[in-house]
Amino acid sequence: MTANLIFMIANVFMNFSVVGLFSLIKSFARSTGVIENNMEKNSMLDSGSTEYIILWLTFLMFQIFLLISLGYTGFKTGLNYKKNG
C-alpha cells in the first residue's frame, strides 16, 4: 500500500515534469532560432515542423502511459484498501 502511494505521487510529479520539460525544450529551440540569425526559418522548431510534431507525440504518448499506470495503480490500491479496511 505504501509503495503504491509513493508510486502514485512520483507519477503525478513525473507528469508535471514532462509538461515542464516539453515547454523548456520548445523555448530553447525558439530562442536558439531567434539568436542565431544565420539559421533558416524552416529549421526552427515551430508548431508546424515535423520535428515538433514527433516530439509532441512522443511526450504525449509518454504522458498517456503515465496517466494509465496512475489510474491502474490507484484502482488496485483502492481495491486493496477496501479489502483490508
Tab-separated table of N, CA, C and O in Angstrom:
chain	number	residue	atom	x	y	z
A	1	MET	N	0.830	-1.187	0.000
A	1	MET	CA	0.000	0.000	0.000
A	1	MET	C	0.881	1.259	0.000
A	1	MET	O	0.617	2.180	-0.758
A	2	THR	N	1.896	1.273	0.843
A	2	THR	CA	2.783	2.434	0.914
A	2	THR	C	3.552	2.604	-0.386
A	2	THR	O	3.713	3.734	-0.879
A	3	ALA	N	3.989	1.489	-0.959
A	3	ALA	CA	4.724	1.564	-2.231
A	3	ALA	C	3.831	2.094	-3.344
A	3	ALA	O	4.288	2.873	-4.196
A	4	ASN	N	2.570	1.710	-3.350
A	4	ASN	CA	1.637	2.210	-4.364
A	4	ASN	C	1.409	3.714	-4.205
A	4	ASN	O	1.329	4.446	-5.200
A	5	LEU	N	1.287	4.172	-2.978
A	5	LEU	CA	1.099	5.612	-2.747
A	5	LEU	C	2.330	6.404	-3.183
A	5	LEU	O	2.210	7.465	-3.797
A	6	ILE	N	3.507	5.878	-2.881
A	6	ILE	CA	4.741	6.548	-3.310
A	6	ILE	C	4.817	6.578	-4.830
A	6	ILE	O	5.177	7.594	-5.428
A	7	PHE	N	4.446	5.456	-5.471
A	7	PHE	CA	4.452	5.410	-6.935
A	7	PHE	C	3.473	6.414	-7.522
A	7	PHE	O	3.787	7.096	-8.504
A	8	MET	N	2.291	6.528	-6.938
A	8	MET	CA	1.291	7.463	-7.464
A	8	MET	C	1.762	8.914	-7.320
A	8	MET	O	1.588	9.716	-8.235
A	9	ILE	N	2.374	9.243	-6.189
A	9	ILE	CA	2.885	10.600	-6.003
A	9	ILE	C	4.008	10.893	-6.990
A	9	ILE	O	4.050	11.960	-7.616
A	10	ALA	N	4.915	9.938	-7.157
A	10	ALA	CA	6.010	10.110	-8.118
A	10	ALA	C	5.476	10.225	-9.539
A	10	ALA	O	6.002	11.001	-10.350
A	11	ASN	N	4.429	9.487	-9.848
A	11	ASN	CA	3.827	9.517	-11.179
A	11	ASN	C	3.226	10.891	-11.466
A	11	ASN	O	3.368	11.418	-12.573
A	12	VAL	N	2.568	11.478	-10.491
A	12	VAL	CA	1.993	12.824	-10.674
A	12	VAL	C	3.107	13.835	-10.931
A	12	VAL	O	3.009	14.671	-11.844
A	13	PHE	N	4.184	13.754	-10.157
A	13	PHE	CA	5.302	14.672	-10.366
A	13	PHE	C	5.980	14.444	-11.712
A	13	PHE	O	6.438	15.396	-12.345
A	14	MET	N	6.035	13.197	-12.171
A	14	MET	CA	6.608	12.924	-13.490
A	14	MET	C	5.747	13.528	-14.591
A	14	MET	O	6.272	14.031	-15.584
A	15	ASN	N	4.425	13.499	-14.424
A	15	ASN	CA	3.546	14.133	-15.402
A	15	ASN	C	3.801	15.630	-15.475
A	15	ASN	O	3.862	16.208	-16.556
A	16	PHE	N	3.947	16.259	-14.319
A	16	PHE	CA	4.244	17.690	-14.312
A	16	PHE	C	5.604	17.978	-14.939
A	16	PHE	O	5.773	18.964	-15.657
A	17	SER	N	6.585	17.128	-14.672
A	17	SER	CA	7.920	17.361	-15.227
A	17	SER	C	7.953	17.138	-16.733
A	17	SER	O	8.723	17.799	-17.434
A	18	VAL	N	7.122	16.234	-17.263
A	18	VAL	CA	7.060	16.038	-18.714
A	18	VAL	C	6.542	17.296	-19.389
A	18	VAL	O	7.083	17.743	-20.403
A	19	VAL	N	5.516	17.896	-18.820
A	19	VAL	CA	4.974	19.141	-19.372
A	19	VAL	C	6.014	20.255	-19.298
A	19	VAL	O	6.227	20.999	-20.252
A	20	GLY	N	6.686	20.368	-18.156
A	20	GLY	CA	7.709	21.398	-17.993
A	20	GLY	C	8.894	21.184	-18.918
A	20	GLY	O	9.429	22.139	-19.484
A	21	LEU	N	9.305	19.928	-19.085
A	21	LEU	CA	10.427	19.626	-19.970
A	21	LEU	C	10.093	19.963	-21.413
A	21	LEU	O	10.919	20.523	-22.139
A	22	PHE	N	8.877	19.654	-21.836
A	22	PHE	CA	8.467	19.972	-23.201
A	22	PHE	C	8.460	21.484	-23.413
A	22	PHE	O	8.926	21.974	-24.439
A	23	SER	N	7.950	22.237	-22.443
A	23	SER	CA	7.941	23.700	-22.557
A	23	SER	C	9.357	24.252	-22.591
A	23	SER	O	9.652	25.182	-23.351
A	24	LEU	N	10.249	23.676	-21.792
A	24	LEU	CA	11.636	24.119	-21.754
A	24	LEU	C	12.335	23.854	-23.084
A	24	LEU	O	13.022	24.730	-23.623
A	25	ILE	N	12.142	22.674	-23.648
A	25	ILE	CA	12.754	22.339	-24.940
A	25	ILE	C	12.225	23.265	-26.028
A	25	ILE	O	12.977	23.760	-26.864
A	26	LYS	N	10.929	23.512	-26.001
A	26	LYS	CA	10.331	24.388	-27.015
A	26	LYS	C	10.866	25.810	-26.900
A	26	LYS	O	11.189	26.443	-27.908
A	27	SER	N	11.011	26.314	-25.683
A	27	SER	CA	11.511	27.682	-25.527
A	27	SER	C	12.984	27.785	-25.911
A	27	SER	O	13.402	28.778	-26.491
A	28	PHE	N	13.793	26.753	-25.595
A	28	PHE	CA	15.188	26.760	-26.017
A	28	PHE	C	15.311	26.721	-27.528
A	28	PHE	O	16.150	27.414	-28.120
A	29	ALA	N	14.462	25.936	-28.168
A	29	ALA	CA	14.523	25.841	-29.629
A	29	ALA	C	14.138	27.169	-30.269
A	29	ALA	O	14.761	27.603	-31.240
A	30	ARG	N	13.132	27.810	-29.720
A	30	ARG	CA	12.723	29.105	-30.277
A	30	ARG	C	13.774	30.179	-30.026
A	30	ARG	O	14.064	30.979	-30.896
A	31	SER	N	14.365	30.196	-28.832
A	31	SER	CA	15.358	31.214	-28.532
A	31	SER	C	16.623	31.003	-29.351
A	31	SER	O	17.277	31.962	-29.749
A	32	THR	N	16.984	29.774	-29.618
A	32	THR	CA	18.147	29.494	-30.455
A	32	THR	C	17.920	29.993	-31.871
A	32	THR	O	18.806	30.564	-32.493
A	33	GLY	N	16.724	29.789	-32.383
A	33	GLY	CA	16.414	30.253	-33.725
A	33	GLY	C	16.378	31.760	-33.824
A	33	GLY	O	16.711	32.333	-34.855
A	34	VAL	N	16.008	32.427	-32.752
A	34	VAL	CA	15.948	33.886	-32.761
A	34	VAL	C	17.349	34.474	-32.615
A	34	VAL	O	17.700	35.448	-33.280
A	35	ILE	N	18.179	33.872	-31.763
A	35	ILE	CA	19.510	34.420	-31.508
A	35	ILE	C	20.424	34.230	-32.710
A	35	ILE	O	21.137	35.138	-33.112
A	36	GLU	N	20.407	33.049	-33.311
A	36	GLU	CA	21.281	32.783	-34.451
A	36	GLU	C	20.607	33.255	-35.726
A	36	GLU	O	19.653	32.662	-36.195
A	37	ASN	N	21.112	34.336	-36.281
A	37	ASN	CA	20.492	34.917	-37.466
A	37	ASN	C	20.743	34.106	-38.726
A	37	ASN	O	20.019	34.230	-39.694
A	38	ASN	N	21.794	33.287	-38.734
A	38	ASN	CA	22.086	32.519	-39.933
A	38	ASN	C	21.244	31.254	-40.040
A	38	ASN	O	21.318	30.553	-41.024
A	39	MET	N	20.446	30.983	-39.058
A	39	MET	CA	19.604	29.787	-39.081
A	39	MET	C	18.384	30.028	-39.966
A	39	MET	O	17.753	31.069	-39.902
A	40	GLU	N	18.078	29.054	-40.787
A	40	GLU	CA	16.907	29.189	-41.653
A	40	GLU	C	15.633	29.055	-40.832
A	40	GLU	O	15.596	28.359	-39.834
A	41	LYS	N	14.586	29.706	-41.282
A	41	LYS	CA	13.322	29.644	-40.557
A	41	LYS	C	12.755	28.233	-40.569
A	41	LYS	O	12.140	27.803	-39.614
A	42	ASN	N	12.972	27.480	-41.631
A	42	ASN	CA	12.430	26.131	-41.712
A	42	ASN	C	13.064	25.184	-40.694
A	42	ASN	O	12.464	24.194	-40.312
A	43	SER	N	14.289	25.457	-40.268
A	43	SER	CA	14.943	24.563	-39.321
A	43	SER	C	14.598	24.895	-37.877
A	43	SER	O	14.975	24.159	-36.987
A	44	MET	N	13.883	26.000	-37.655
A	44	MET	CA	13.451	26.321	-36.292
A	44	MET	C	12.352	25.352	-35.877
A	44	MET	O	11.623	24.813	-36.693
A	45	LEU	N	12.232	25.134	-34.584
A	45	LEU	CA	11.210	24.243	-34.057
A	45	LEU	C	9.928	25.038	-33.875
A	45	LEU	O	9.682	25.624	-32.841
A	46	ASP	N	9.120	25.096	-34.913
A	46	ASP	CA	7.837	25.766	-34.778
A	46	ASP	C	6.738	24.714	-34.765
A	46	ASP	O	6.976	23.540	-34.947
A	47	SER	N	5.513	25.144	-34.526
A	47	SER	CA	4.428	24.199	-34.306
A	47	SER	C	4.021	23.448	-35.563
A	47	SER	O	3.250	22.516	-35.481
A	48	GLY	N	4.546	23.807	-36.709
A	48	GLY	CA	4.211	23.094	-37.927
A	48	GLY	C	5.299	22.161	-38.410
A	48	GLY	O	5.085	21.405	-39.354
A	49	SER	N	6.459	22.170	-37.794
A	49	SER	CA	7.565	21.352	-38.278
A	49	SER	C	7.388	19.891	-37.874
A	49	SER	O	6.731	19.560	-36.902
A	50	THR	N	7.989	19.019	-38.646
A	50	THR	CA	7.898	17.587	-38.394
A	50	THR	C	8.561	17.209	-37.078
A	50	THR	O	8.044	16.375	-36.341
A	51	GLU	N	9.693	17.854	-36.772
A	51	GLU	CA	10.381	17.551	-35.516
A	51	GLU	C	9.515	17.901	-34.317
A	51	GLU	O	9.482	17.165	-33.337
A	52	TYR	N	8.808	19.016	-34.405
A	52	TYR	CA	7.936	19.435	-33.311
A	52	TYR	C	6.805	18.429	-33.129
A	52	TYR	O	6.477	18.054	-32.005
A	53	ILE	N	6.218	17.981	-34.219
A	53	ILE	CA	5.102	17.040	-34.135
A	53	ILE	C	5.566	15.711	-33.552
A	53	ILE	O	4.892	15.122	-32.703
A	54	ILE	N	6.739	15.225	-33.974
A	54	ILE	CA	7.264	13.968	-33.446
A	54	ILE	C	7.576	14.110	-31.961
A	54	ILE	O	7.245	13.224	-31.159
A	55	LEU	N	8.183	15.214	-31.579
A	55	LEU	CA	8.494	15.461	-30.169
A	55	LEU	C	7.222	15.557	-29.347
A	55	LEU	O	7.115	14.971	-28.272
A	56	TRP	N	6.238	16.256	-29.854
A	56	TRP	CA	4.969	16.410	-29.151
A	56	TRP	C	4.274	15.066	-28.985
A	56	TRP	O	3.767	14.740	-27.906
A	57	LEU	N	4.261	14.240	-30.037
A	57	LEU	CA	3.628	12.924	-29.948
A	57	LEU	C	4.370	12.010	-28.980
A	57	LEU	O	3.747	11.231	-28.254
A	58	THR	N	5.701	12.094	-28.954
A	58	THR	CA	6.475	11.290	-28.014
A	58	THR	C	6.142	11.652	-26.577
A	58	THR	O	5.891	10.769	-25.747
A	59	PHE	N	6.133	12.945	-26.277
A	59	PHE	CA	5.784	13.380	-24.931
A	59	PHE	C	4.338	13.042	-24.593
A	59	PHE	O	4.031	12.658	-23.466
A	60	LEU	N	3.442	13.150	-25.564
A	60	LEU	CA	2.039	12.838	-25.331
A	60	LEU	C	1.853	11.361	-25.016
A	60	LEU	O	1.140	10.998	-24.077
A	61	MET	N	2.508	10.483	-25.785
A	61	MET	CA	2.388	9.044	-25.538
A	61	MET	C	2.968	8.665	-24.177
A	61	MET	O	2.406	7.847	-23.456
A	62	PHE	N	4.091	9.281	-23.808
A	62	PHE	CA	4.682	9.011	-22.501
A	62	PHE	C	3.757	9.470	-21.388
A	62	PHE	O	3.574	8.781	-20.383
A	63	GLN	N	3.144	10.621	-21.567
A	63	GLN	CA	2.242	11.140	-20.550
A	63	GLN	C	0.973	10.280	-20.457
A	63	GLN	O	0.467	10.038	-19.358
A	64	ILE	N	0.460	9.815	-21.581
A	64	ILE	CA	-0.707	8.931	-21.551
A	64	ILE	C	-0.367	7.631	-20.832
A	64	ILE	O	-1.157	7.124	-20.033
A	65	PHE	N	0.830	7.085	-21.094
A	65	PHE	CA	1.264	5.883	-20.393
A	65	PHE	C	1.334	6.126	-18.886
A	65	PHE	O	0.890	5.288	-18.086
A	66	LEU	N	1.878	7.269	-18.485
A	66	LEU	CA	1.955	7.590	-17.065
A	66	LEU	C	0.571	7.720	-16.441
A	66	LEU	O	0.329	7.242	-15.326
A	67	LEU	N	-0.357	8.344	-17.153
A	67	LEU	CA	-1.701	8.515	-16.611
A	67	LEU	C	-2.444	7.187	-16.511
A	67	LEU	O	-3.182	6.952	-15.548
A	68	ILE	N	-2.251	6.302	-17.481
A	68	ILE	CA	-2.884	4.982	-17.425
A	68	ILE	C	-2.318	4.182	-16.257
A	68	ILE	O	-3.067	3.537	-15.503
A	69	SER	N	-0.998	4.219	-16.081
A	69	SER	CA	-0.406	3.498	-14.957
A	69	SER	C	-0.842	4.103	-13.627
A	69	SER	O	-1.040	3.373	-12.649
A	70	LEU	N	-1.021	5.419	-13.585
A	70	LEU	CA	-1.512	6.063	-12.377
A	70	LEU	C	-2.934	5.612	-12.063
A	70	LEU	O	-3.264	5.285	-10.919
A	71	GLY	N	-3.791	5.572	-13.068
A	71	GLY	CA	-5.165	5.118	-12.864
A	71	GLY	C	-5.241	3.670	-12.428
A	71	GLY	O	-6.006	3.309	-11.520
A	72	TYR	N	-4.452	2.813	-13.061
A	72	TYR	CA	-4.438	1.400	-12.705
A	72	TYR	C	-3.946	1.201	-11.272
A	72	TYR	O	-4.540	0.449	-10.500
A	73	THR	N	-2.866	1.881	-10.916
A	73	THR	CA	-2.330	1.756	-9.567
A	73	THR	C	-3.316	2.289	-8.534
A	73	THR	O	-3.497	1.695	-7.469
A	74	GLY	N	-3.966	3.403	-8.845
A	74	GLY	CA	-4.971	3.944	-7.931
A	74	GLY	C	-6.147	3.006	-7.754
A	74	GLY	O	-6.660	2.820	-6.645
A	75	PHE	N	-6.579	2.374	-8.843
A	75	PHE	CA	-7.684	1.430	-8.786
A	75	PHE	C	-7.326	0.220	-7.933
A	75	PHE	O	-8.092	-0.204	-7.061
A	76	LYS	N	-6.146	-0.342	-8.182
A	76	LYS	CA	-5.712	-1.517	-7.414
A	76	LYS	C	-5.484	-1.163	-5.939
A	76	LYS	O	-5.786	-1.949	-5.057
A	77	THR	N	-4.958	0.022	-5.667
A	77	THR	CA	-4.765	0.451	-4.280
A	77	THR	C	-6.108	0.615	-3.585
A	77	THR	O	-6.272	0.230	-2.418
A	78	GLY	N	-7.084	1.152	-4.285
A	78	GLY	CA	-8.429	1.296	-3.708
A	78	GLY	C	-9.052	-0.038	-3.406
A	78	GLY	O	-9.711	-0.220	-2.358
A	79	LEU	N	-8.888	-1.020	-4.303
A	79	LEU	CA	-9.424	-2.358	-4.032
A	79	LEU	C	-8.752	-2.993	-2.827
A	79	LEU	O	-9.413	-3.610	-1.993
A	80	ASN	N	-7.424	-2.856	-2.734
A	80	ASN	CA	-6.714	-3.424	-1.580
A	80	ASN	C	-7.096	-2.719	-0.293
A	80	ASN	O	-7.185	-3.349	0.759
A	81	TYR	N	-7.320	-1.410	-0.359
A	81	TYR	CA	-7.693	-0.645	0.834
A	81	TYR	C	-9.079	-1.076	1.329
A	81	TYR	O	-9.318	-1.231	2.521
A	82	LYS	N	-10.014	-1.295	0.374
A	82	LYS	CA	-11.365	-1.741	0.739
A	82	LYS	C	-11.332	-3.146	1.353
A	82	LYS	O	-12.027	-3.428	2.307
A	83	LYS	N	-10.510	-4.012	0.742
A	83	LYS	CA	-10.422	-5.384	1.214
A	83	LYS	C	-9.827	-5.452	2.622
A	83	LYS	O	-10.272	-6.231	3.453
A	84	ASN	N	-8.801	-4.632	2.885
A	84	ASN	CA	-8.135	-4.643	4.182
A	84	ASN	C	-8.879	-3.824	5.238
A	84	ASN	O	-8.671	-4.012	6.419
A	85	GLY	N	-9.686	-2.878	4.814
A	85	GLY	CA	-10.324	-1.954	5.755
A	85	GLY	C	-11.680	-2.317	6.125
A	85	GLY	O	-12.274	-3.028	6.744
